[in-house]
mmCIF file of C-alpha atoms in Angstrom:
data_model
loop_
_atom_site.group_PDB
_atom_site.id
_atom_site.type_symbol
_atom_site.label_atom_id
_atom_site.label_comp_id
_atom_site.label_asym_id
_atom_site.label_seq_id
_atom_site.Cartn_x
_atom_site.Cartn_y
_atom_site.Cartn_z
ATOM 1 C CA MET A 660 40.464 -20.140 33.873
ATOM 2 C CA LYS A 661 39.858 -17.763 30.950
ATOM 3 C CA THR A 662 36.450 -19.394 30.254
ATOM 4 C CA LEU A 663 35.470 -19.077 33.931
ATOM 5 C CA LEU A 664 36.493 -15.390 33.969
ATOM 6 C CA THR A 665 34.597 -14.691 30.725
ATOM 7 C CA ALA A 666 31.476 -16.407 32.087
ATOM 8 C CA SER A 667 31.743 -14.403 35.317
ATOM 9 C CA VAL A 668 32.101 -11.085 33.466
ATOM 10 C CA THR A 669 29.222 -11.968 31.120
ATOM 11 C CA THR A 670 26.994 -12.896 34.066
ATOM 12 C CA SER A 671 27.891 -9.639 35.867
ATOM 13 C CA ILE A 672 27.098 -7.524 32.810
ATOM 14 C CA ALA A 673 23.806 -9.330 32.257
ATOM 15 C CA ALA A 674 22.839 -8.746 35.909
ATOM 16 C CA LEU A 675 23.648 -5.039 35.604
ATOM 17 C CA LEU A 676 21.623 -4.711 32.428
ATOM 18 C CA LEU A 677 18.609 -6.381 33.986
ATOM 19 C CA ALA A 678 18.865 -4.339 37.193
ATOM 20 C CA THR A 679 19.316 -0.934 35.521
ATOM 21 C CA PRO A 680 16.107 0.489 34.049
ATOM 22 C CA ALA A 681 17.928 3.312 32.208
ATOM 23 C CA TRP A 682 19.798 0.726 30.147
ATOM 24 C CA ALA A 683 16.722 -1.373 29.559
ATOM 25 C CA GLY A 684 14.345 1.282 28.282
ATOM 26 C CA ASP A 685 13.570 4.936 27.900
ATOM 27 C CA HIS A 686 16.098 7.021 29.840
ATOM 28 C CA LYS A 687 13.611 9.812 30.585
ATOM 29 C CA THR A 688 11.140 7.337 32.087
ATOM 30 C CA ALA A 689 13.870 5.635 34.126
ATOM 31 C CA ALA A 690 15.174 8.977 35.414
ATOM 32 C CA ALA A 691 11.679 10.102 36.441
ATOM 33 C CA GLU A 692 11.033 6.783 38.208
ATOM 34 C CA ALA A 693 14.389 6.979 39.994
ATOM 35 C CA GLU A 694 13.701 10.529 41.187
ATOM 36 C CA GLU A 695 10.332 9.449 42.567
ATOM 37 C CA SER A 696 11.918 6.618 44.556
ATOM 38 C CA ALA A 697 15.060 8.556 45.535
ATOM 39 C CA PRO A 698 14.535 12.338 45.497
ATOM 40 C CA VAL A 699 17.653 14.290 44.590
ATOM 41 C CA THR A 700 18.416 17.758 45.915
ATOM 42 C CA SER A 701 21.385 19.597 44.480
ATOM 43 C CA ASP A 702 24.135 20.751 46.834
ATOM 44 C CA ILE A 703 25.637 23.163 44.313
ATOM 45 C CA THR A 704 24.969 26.881 44.586
ATOM 46 C CA LEU A 705 24.839 28.711 41.288
ATOM 47 C CA PRO A 706 25.361 32.477 41.480
ATOM 48 C CA ALA A 707 22.398 34.536 40.328
ATOM 49 C CA ASP A 708 24.663 36.798 38.250
ATOM 50 C CA GLY A 709 26.733 34.018 36.672
ATOM 51 C CA GLU A 710 27.152 33.218 33.002
ATOM 52 C CA TRP A 711 27.663 29.689 31.722
ATOM 53 C CA LYS A 712 29.273 28.965 28.358
ATOM 54 C CA HIS A 713 29.406 25.291 27.497
ATOM 55 C CA SER A 714 30.153 23.539 24.211
ATOM 56 C CA PHE A 715 29.356 20.070 22.939
ATOM 57 C CA ASP A 716 30.950 17.894 20.284
ATOM 58 C CA ALA A 717 28.752 16.046 17.781
ATOM 59 C CA TYR A 718 30.442 13.237 15.878
ATOM 60 C CA GLU A 719 28.306 10.168 16.533
ATOM 61 C CA SER A 720 25.276 9.826 14.280
ATOM 62 C CA LYS A 721 22.643 7.201 13.547
ATOM 63 C CA PRO A 722 20.544 7.574 10.388
ATOM 64 C CA GLY A 723 16.951 8.500 11.155
ATOM 65 C CA LYS A 724 17.661 9.101 14.862
ATOM 66 C CA PRO A 725 18.079 12.264 16.957
ATOM 67 C CA ASN A 726 21.674 13.271 17.716
ATOM 68 C CA GLY A 727 22.682 12.807 21.357
ATOM 69 C CA ALA A 728 24.883 15.921 21.419
ATOM 70 C CA PHE A 729 21.903 18.146 20.580
ATOM 71 C CA ARG A 730 19.854 16.396 23.252
ATOM 72 C CA ARG A 731 22.634 16.910 25.838
ATOM 73 C CA ALA A 732 22.865 20.615 24.997
ATOM 74 C CA LEU A 733 19.097 20.989 25.401
ATOM 75 C CA ALA A 734 19.218 19.030 28.671
ATOM 76 C CA PHE A 735 21.887 21.452 29.923
ATOM 77 C CA HIS A 736 19.629 24.424 29.130
ATOM 78 C CA ARG A 737 16.678 22.779 30.881
ATOM 79 C CA ALA A 738 18.744 21.787 33.932
ATOM 80 C CA MET A 739 19.949 25.360 34.339
ATOM 81 C CA GLU A 740 16.396 26.683 33.965
ATOM 82 C CA LYS A 741 15.264 24.208 36.626
ATOM 83 C CA GLU A 742 17.906 25.708 38.935
ATOM 84 C CA GLY A 743 16.462 29.186 38.338
ATOM 85 C CA ILE A 744 19.126 30.436 35.941
ATOM 86 C CA ALA A 745 17.810 32.899 33.342
ATOM 87 C CA ALA A 746 17.996 31.705 29.747
ATOM 88 C CA ASP A 747 20.203 34.645 28.697
ATOM 89 C CA GLN A 748 22.871 33.528 31.199
ATOM 90 C CA VAL A 749 23.310 30.149 29.484
ATOM 91 C CA LYS A 750 25.270 29.968 26.242
ATOM 92 C CA THR A 751 25.823 26.750 24.336
ATOM 93 C CA ALA A 752 27.643 25.773 21.178
ATOM 94 C CA ILE A 753 27.861 22.509 19.281
ATOM 95 C CA VAL A 754 30.712 21.597 16.952
ATOM 96 C CA VAL A 755 29.512 19.094 14.355
ATOM 97 C CA HIS A 756 31.922 16.898 12.412
ATOM 98 C CA GLY A 757 32.271 13.445 10.897
ATOM 99 C CA PRO A 758 29.041 11.705 9.888
ATOM 100 C CA ALA A 759 27.053 14.031 12.171
ATOM 101 C CA VAL A 760 27.267 16.734 9.488
ATOM 102 C CA PHE A 761 24.149 15.117 8.006
ATOM 103 C CA ASP A 762 22.291 15.818 11.271
ATOM 104 C CA VAL A 763 22.274 19.554 10.483
ATOM 105 C CA VAL A 764 21.210 19.450 6.822
ATOM 106 C CA LYS A 765 17.865 20.090 5.151
ATOM 107 C CA ASP A 766 15.593 17.139 4.433
ATOM 108 C CA ALA A 767 16.441 17.045 0.707
ATOM 109 C CA ARG A 768 20.156 16.503 1.405
ATOM 110 C CA TYR A 769 19.419 14.132 4.304
ATOM 111 C CA GLY A 770 17.090 12.016 2.154
ATOM 112 C CA ALA A 771 19.671 11.879 -0.627
ATOM 113 C CA LYS A 772 22.061 10.274 1.883
ATOM 114 C CA TYR A 773 19.661 8.100 3.890
ATOM 115 C CA GLN A 774 16.685 6.017 2.780
ATOM 116 C CA ASP A 775 14.455 3.504 4.535
ATOM 117 C CA GLU A 776 14.344 -0.191 3.610
ATOM 118 C CA ASP A 777 11.936 0.611 0.728
ATOM 119 C CA GLY A 778 14.252 3.280 -0.696
ATOM 120 C CA ALA A 779 12.113 6.220 0.470
ATOM 121 C CA PRO A 780 14.164 9.218 1.625
ATOM 122 C CA LEU A 781 14.384 9.664 5.390
ATOM 123 C CA ARG A 782 13.645 13.021 7.016
ATOM 124 C CA ASN A 783 16.166 14.635 9.324
ATOM 125 C CA GLN A 784 14.994 13.838 12.872
ATOM 126 C CA ASN A 785 17.217 16.582 14.309
ATOM 127 C CA TYR A 786 15.333 19.527 12.828
ATOM 128 C CA ASN A 787 13.312 20.363 15.960
ATOM 129 C CA ASP A 788 16.285 20.026 18.319
ATOM 130 C CA VAL A 789 18.456 22.213 16.079
ATOM 131 C CA ALA A 790 15.668 24.796 15.722
ATOM 132 C CA GLU A 791 15.145 24.904 19.504
ATOM 133 C CA LEU A 792 18.868 25.278 20.139
ATOM 134 C CA ILE A 793 19.128 28.108 17.602
ATOM 135 C CA ALA A 794 16.082 29.785 19.176
ATOM 136 C CA ARG A 795 17.846 29.554 22.547
ATOM 137 C CA GLY A 796 20.851 31.343 21.050
ATOM 138 C CA ALA A 797 23.092 28.299 20.601
ATOM 139 C CA GLU A 798 25.864 28.389 18.037
ATOM 140 C CA ILE A 799 26.084 25.314 15.834
ATOM 141 C CA TRP A 800 29.314 25.062 13.873
ATOM 142 C CA VAL A 801 30.002 22.480 11.156
ATOM 143 C CA CYS A 802 33.539 21.308 10.470
ATOM 144 C CA GLY A 803 34.307 22.517 6.938
ATOM 145 C CA VAL A 804 36.715 19.630 6.357
ATOM 146 C CA ALA A 805 34.068 17.030 7.211
ATOM 147 C CA ALA A 806 31.438 18.924 5.218
ATOM 148 C CA ALA A 807 33.657 18.948 2.122
ATOM 149 C CA TYR A 808 34.461 15.254 2.575
ATOM 150 C CA HIS A 809 30.752 14.391 2.809
ATOM 151 C CA LYS A 810 29.826 16.830 -0.005
ATOM 152 C CA VAL A 811 27.686 19.000 2.277
ATOM 153 C CA GLY A 812 27.747 22.678 1.317
ATOM 154 C CA ASN A 813 26.593 25.807 3.119
ATOM 155 C CA ALA A 814 23.332 25.772 1.138
ATOM 156 C CA ASP A 815 22.536 22.302 2.562
ATOM 157 C CA LEU A 816 22.636 23.483 6.194
ATOM 158 C CA LEU A 817 19.565 24.107 8.328
ATOM 159 C CA GLU A 818 18.779 27.731 9.067
ATOM 160 C CA GLY A 819 21.093 29.199 11.686
ATOM 161 C CA VAL A 820 23.793 26.523 11.362
ATOM 162 C CA LYS A 821 27.199 27.949 10.419
ATOM 163 C CA MET A 822 30.289 26.594 8.688
ATOM 164 C CA ALA A 823 33.745 26.711 10.311
ATOM 165 C CA PRO A 824 37.061 26.071 8.553
ATOM 166 C CA SER A 825 37.412 22.926 10.696
ATOM 167 C CA GLY A 826 36.067 21.430 13.898
ATOM 168 C CA THR A 827 39.409 22.080 15.587
ATOM 169 C CA VAL A 828 39.271 25.770 14.692
ATOM 170 C CA ALA A 829 35.686 25.998 15.965
ATOM 171 C CA HIS A 830 36.593 24.360 19.296
ATOM 172 C CA ALA A 831 39.683 26.578 19.678
ATOM 173 C CA GLU A 832 37.657 29.735 19.011
ATOM 174 C CA LEU A 833 34.942 28.696 21.452
ATOM 175 C CA GLN A 834 37.532 27.988 24.140
ATOM 176 C CA ARG A 835 39.189 31.338 23.434
ATOM 177 C CA ARG A 836 35.775 32.918 24.095
ATOM 178 C CA GLY A 837 35.489 31.134 27.440
ATOM 179 C CA TYR A 838 33.418 28.079 26.537
ATOM 180 C CA THR A 839 34.135 24.861 28.403
ATOM 181 C CA ILE A 840 33.705 21.580 26.552
ATOM 182 C CA ASN A 841 31.373 18.827 27.668
ATOM 183 C CA ALA A 842 33.404 15.706 28.394
ATOM 184 C CA TYR A 843 30.789 13.276 27.054
#
């Protein structure tokens, strides 16, 4: 019975993977194709005089790859702009901890941590996303505990990125200031 159930679950997952273009390839391409075949119109009304404060948590990290939390924060900005919300009404913050602390460091520190298969230092692929977020007024806070653990100092951080005593303190302060936290 267990073998039959496992085979059934495996078959179901395989069918979902094959039928879902977003899982099979580039998410942006899949989303654009889906919108063309099934137009989506929002039913939410956003007040013209509103202010949105939203924070994101960055822990996951893959060497040599962009960080998903930065991409989600940028997507939030762009989605709000698409809805006609002025840029100055949208505030974002990202709290960076764990291995993601390397995603907000200068290339020299990043390359000292990560190299390609030939031993050549990798460049930080998050630079442009971080720079765009900072230009949009985002606050990017690094957990001081994680930074110390990973031997990342203030001087290693990209321009505009700030150090907090801990990720917990940064999240608490952002919530005190009225920021909600993104659930994913």
